[in-house]
Amino acid sequence: MKKIIYNIDRVVGGEINAELFKKLEGTEIWEFRTLYNRNSYRLFAFWDSHNGTFVVATRGIVKKTRKTPCKEIAKAEAIMKEYFNDKG
């Protein structure tokens, strides 16, 4: 958990590094990436530009395959849609 927060802080501090944070192709979902003890952790998020530079984290997974599973991206997109629908 500390390593994930450390990497998020690096991105917030302005570090540009696709190994830490990148936009998933064809979506509005972004992925925070952390490698720790041979495990790949992914935290999915999106921007709410109506609140300045507000980032909403949707969910996290321990990645076990080379490619990010489509069902995990779909879940993050569903959470994003629900978030904006609830906001009105």
mmCIF file of C-alpha atoms in Angstrom:
data_model
loop_
_atom_site.group_PDB
_atom_site.id
_atom_site.type_symbol
_atom_site.label_atom_id
_atom_site.label_comp_id
_atom_site.label_asym_id
_atom_site.label_seq_id
_atom_site.Cartn_x
_atom_site.Cartn_y
_atom_site.Cartn_z
ATOM 1 C CA MET A 1 0.000 0.000 0.000
ATOM 2 C CA LYS A 2 2.811 2.448 0.843
ATOM 3 C CA LYS A 3 4.447 1.867 -2.547
ATOM 4 C CA ILE A 4 1.152 2.609 -4.349
ATOM 5 C CA ILE A 5 0.719 5.867 -2.425
ATOM 6 C CA TYR A 6 4.376 6.736 -3.044
ATOM 7 C CA ASN A 7 3.902 6.300 -6.811
ATOM 8 C CA ILE A 8 0.690 8.347 -6.804
ATOM 9 C CA ASP A 9 2.549 11.117 -4.955
ATOM 10 C CA ARG A 10 5.267 11.037 -7.635
ATOM 11 C CA VAL A 11 2.649 11.620 -10.343
ATOM 12 C CA VAL A 12 0.912 14.337 -8.312
ATOM 13 C CA GLY A 13 4.318 15.972 -7.901
ATOM 14 C CA GLY A 14 4.577 16.294 -11.682
ATOM 15 C CA GLU A 15 6.587 13.245 -12.687
ATOM 16 C CA ILE A 16 5.645 12.138 -16.209
ATOM 17 C CA ASN A 17 6.285 8.429 -16.505
ATOM 18 C CA ALA A 18 4.094 5.951 -18.435
ATOM 19 C CA GLU A 19 5.431 3.198 -16.187
ATOM 20 C CA LEU A 20 3.591 4.878 -13.296
ATOM 21 C CA PHE A 21 0.517 6.479 -14.869
ATOM 22 C CA LYS A 22 -0.998 6.220 -18.328
ATOM 23 C CA LYS A 23 -4.278 6.645 -20.168
ATOM 24 C CA LEU A 24 -5.811 3.391 -21.327
ATOM 25 C CA GLU A 25 -6.251 3.410 -25.080
ATOM 26 C CA GLY A 26 -9.783 4.059 -26.326
ATOM 27 C CA THR A 27 -11.165 5.055 -22.906
ATOM 28 C CA GLU A 28 -11.270 7.944 -20.467
ATOM 29 C CA ILE A 29 -9.788 5.688 -17.799
ATOM 30 C CA TRP A 30 -6.263 6.199 -16.482
ATOM 31 C CA GLU A 31 -4.143 3.569 -14.787
ATOM 32 C CA PHE A 32 -1.777 4.059 -11.852
ATOM 33 C CA ARG A 33 0.791 1.268 -12.037
ATOM 34 C CA THR A 34 2.914 -0.181 -9.239
ATOM 35 C CA LEU A 35 5.251 -3.161 -9.224
ATOM 36 C CA TYR A 36 6.023 -4.517 -5.770
ATOM 37 C CA ASN A 37 7.335 -7.941 -4.715
ATOM 38 C CA ARG A 38 6.822 -9.259 -8.254
ATOM 39 C CA ASN A 39 3.129 -8.272 -8.193
ATOM 40 C CA SER A 40 1.685 -5.698 -10.582
ATOM 41 C CA TYR A 41 -0.928 -3.501 -8.941
ATOM 42 C CA ARG A 42 -3.272 -1.360 -11.008
ATOM 43 C CA LEU A 43 -5.501 1.439 -9.740
ATOM 44 C CA PHE A 44 -8.019 2.742 -12.273
ATOM 45 C CA ALA A 45 -9.098 6.379 -12.179
ATOM 46 C CA PHE A 46 -10.668 9.192 -14.207
ATOM 47 C CA TRP A 47 -10.660 12.997 -14.189
ATOM 48 C CA ASP A 48 -13.568 15.164 -13.074
ATOM 49 C CA SER A 49 -12.650 18.425 -14.776
ATOM 50 C CA HIS A 50 -15.720 20.152 -13.305
ATOM 51 C CA ASN A 51 -13.898 20.112 -9.962
ATOM 52 C CA GLY A 52 -10.584 21.475 -11.229
ATOM 53 C CA THR A 53 -8.036 18.690 -11.264
ATOM 54 C CA PHE A 54 -10.024 16.157 -9.253
ATOM 55 C CA VAL A 55 -9.100 12.502 -9.846
ATOM 56 C CA VAL A 56 -11.583 9.774 -8.915
ATOM 57 C CA ALA A 57 -10.141 6.313 -8.236
ATOM 58 C CA THR A 58 -12.610 3.605 -9.202
ATOM 59 C CA ARG A 59 -11.031 0.283 -8.283
ATOM 60 C CA GLY A 60 -7.773 -1.579 -7.995
ATOM 61 C CA ILE A 61 -6.568 -5.024 -9.026
ATOM 62 C CA VAL A 62 -3.555 -7.255 -8.803
ATOM 63 C CA LYS A 63 -2.745 -7.748 -12.467
ATOM 64 C CA LYS A 64 -2.034 -11.359 -13.389
ATOM 65 C CA THR A 65 -1.996 -11.161 -17.189
ATOM 66 C CA ARG A 66 0.144 -9.207 -19.635
ATOM 67 C CA LYS A 67 -2.769 -7.119 -20.899
ATOM 68 C CA THR A 68 -5.200 -5.288 -18.627
ATOM 69 C CA PRO A 69 -8.414 -7.373 -18.616
ATOM 70 C CA CYS A 70 -11.221 -5.742 -20.611
ATOM 71 C CA LYS A 71 -13.753 -6.606 -17.902
ATOM 72 C CA GLU A 72 -11.756 -4.561 -15.376
ATOM 73 C CA ILE A 73 -11.717 -1.554 -17.706
ATOM 74 C CA ALA A 74 -15.468 -1.978 -18.296
ATOM 75 C CA LYS A 75 -16.091 -1.990 -14.527
ATOM 76 C CA ALA A 76 -14.083 1.219 -14.140
ATOM 77 C CA GLU A 77 -16.038 2.819 -17.012
ATOM 78 C CA ALA A 78 -19.344 1.775 -15.403
ATOM 79 C CA ILE A 79 -18.276 3.382 -12.119
ATOM 80 C CA MET A 80 -17.301 6.556 -14.003
ATOM 81 C CA LYS A 81 -20.683 6.655 -15.769
ATOM 82 C CA GLU A 82 -22.535 6.139 -12.481
ATOM 83 C CA TYR A 83 -20.449 8.883 -10.828
ATOM 84 C CA PHE A 84 -21.349 11.464 -13.476
ATOM 85 C CA ASN A 85 -25.012 10.362 -13.600
ATOM 86 C CA ASP A 86 -25.297 10.775 -9.823
ATOM 87 C CA LYS A 87 -23.670 14.219 -10.035
ATOM 88 C CA GLY A 88 -26.316 15.334 -12.475
#
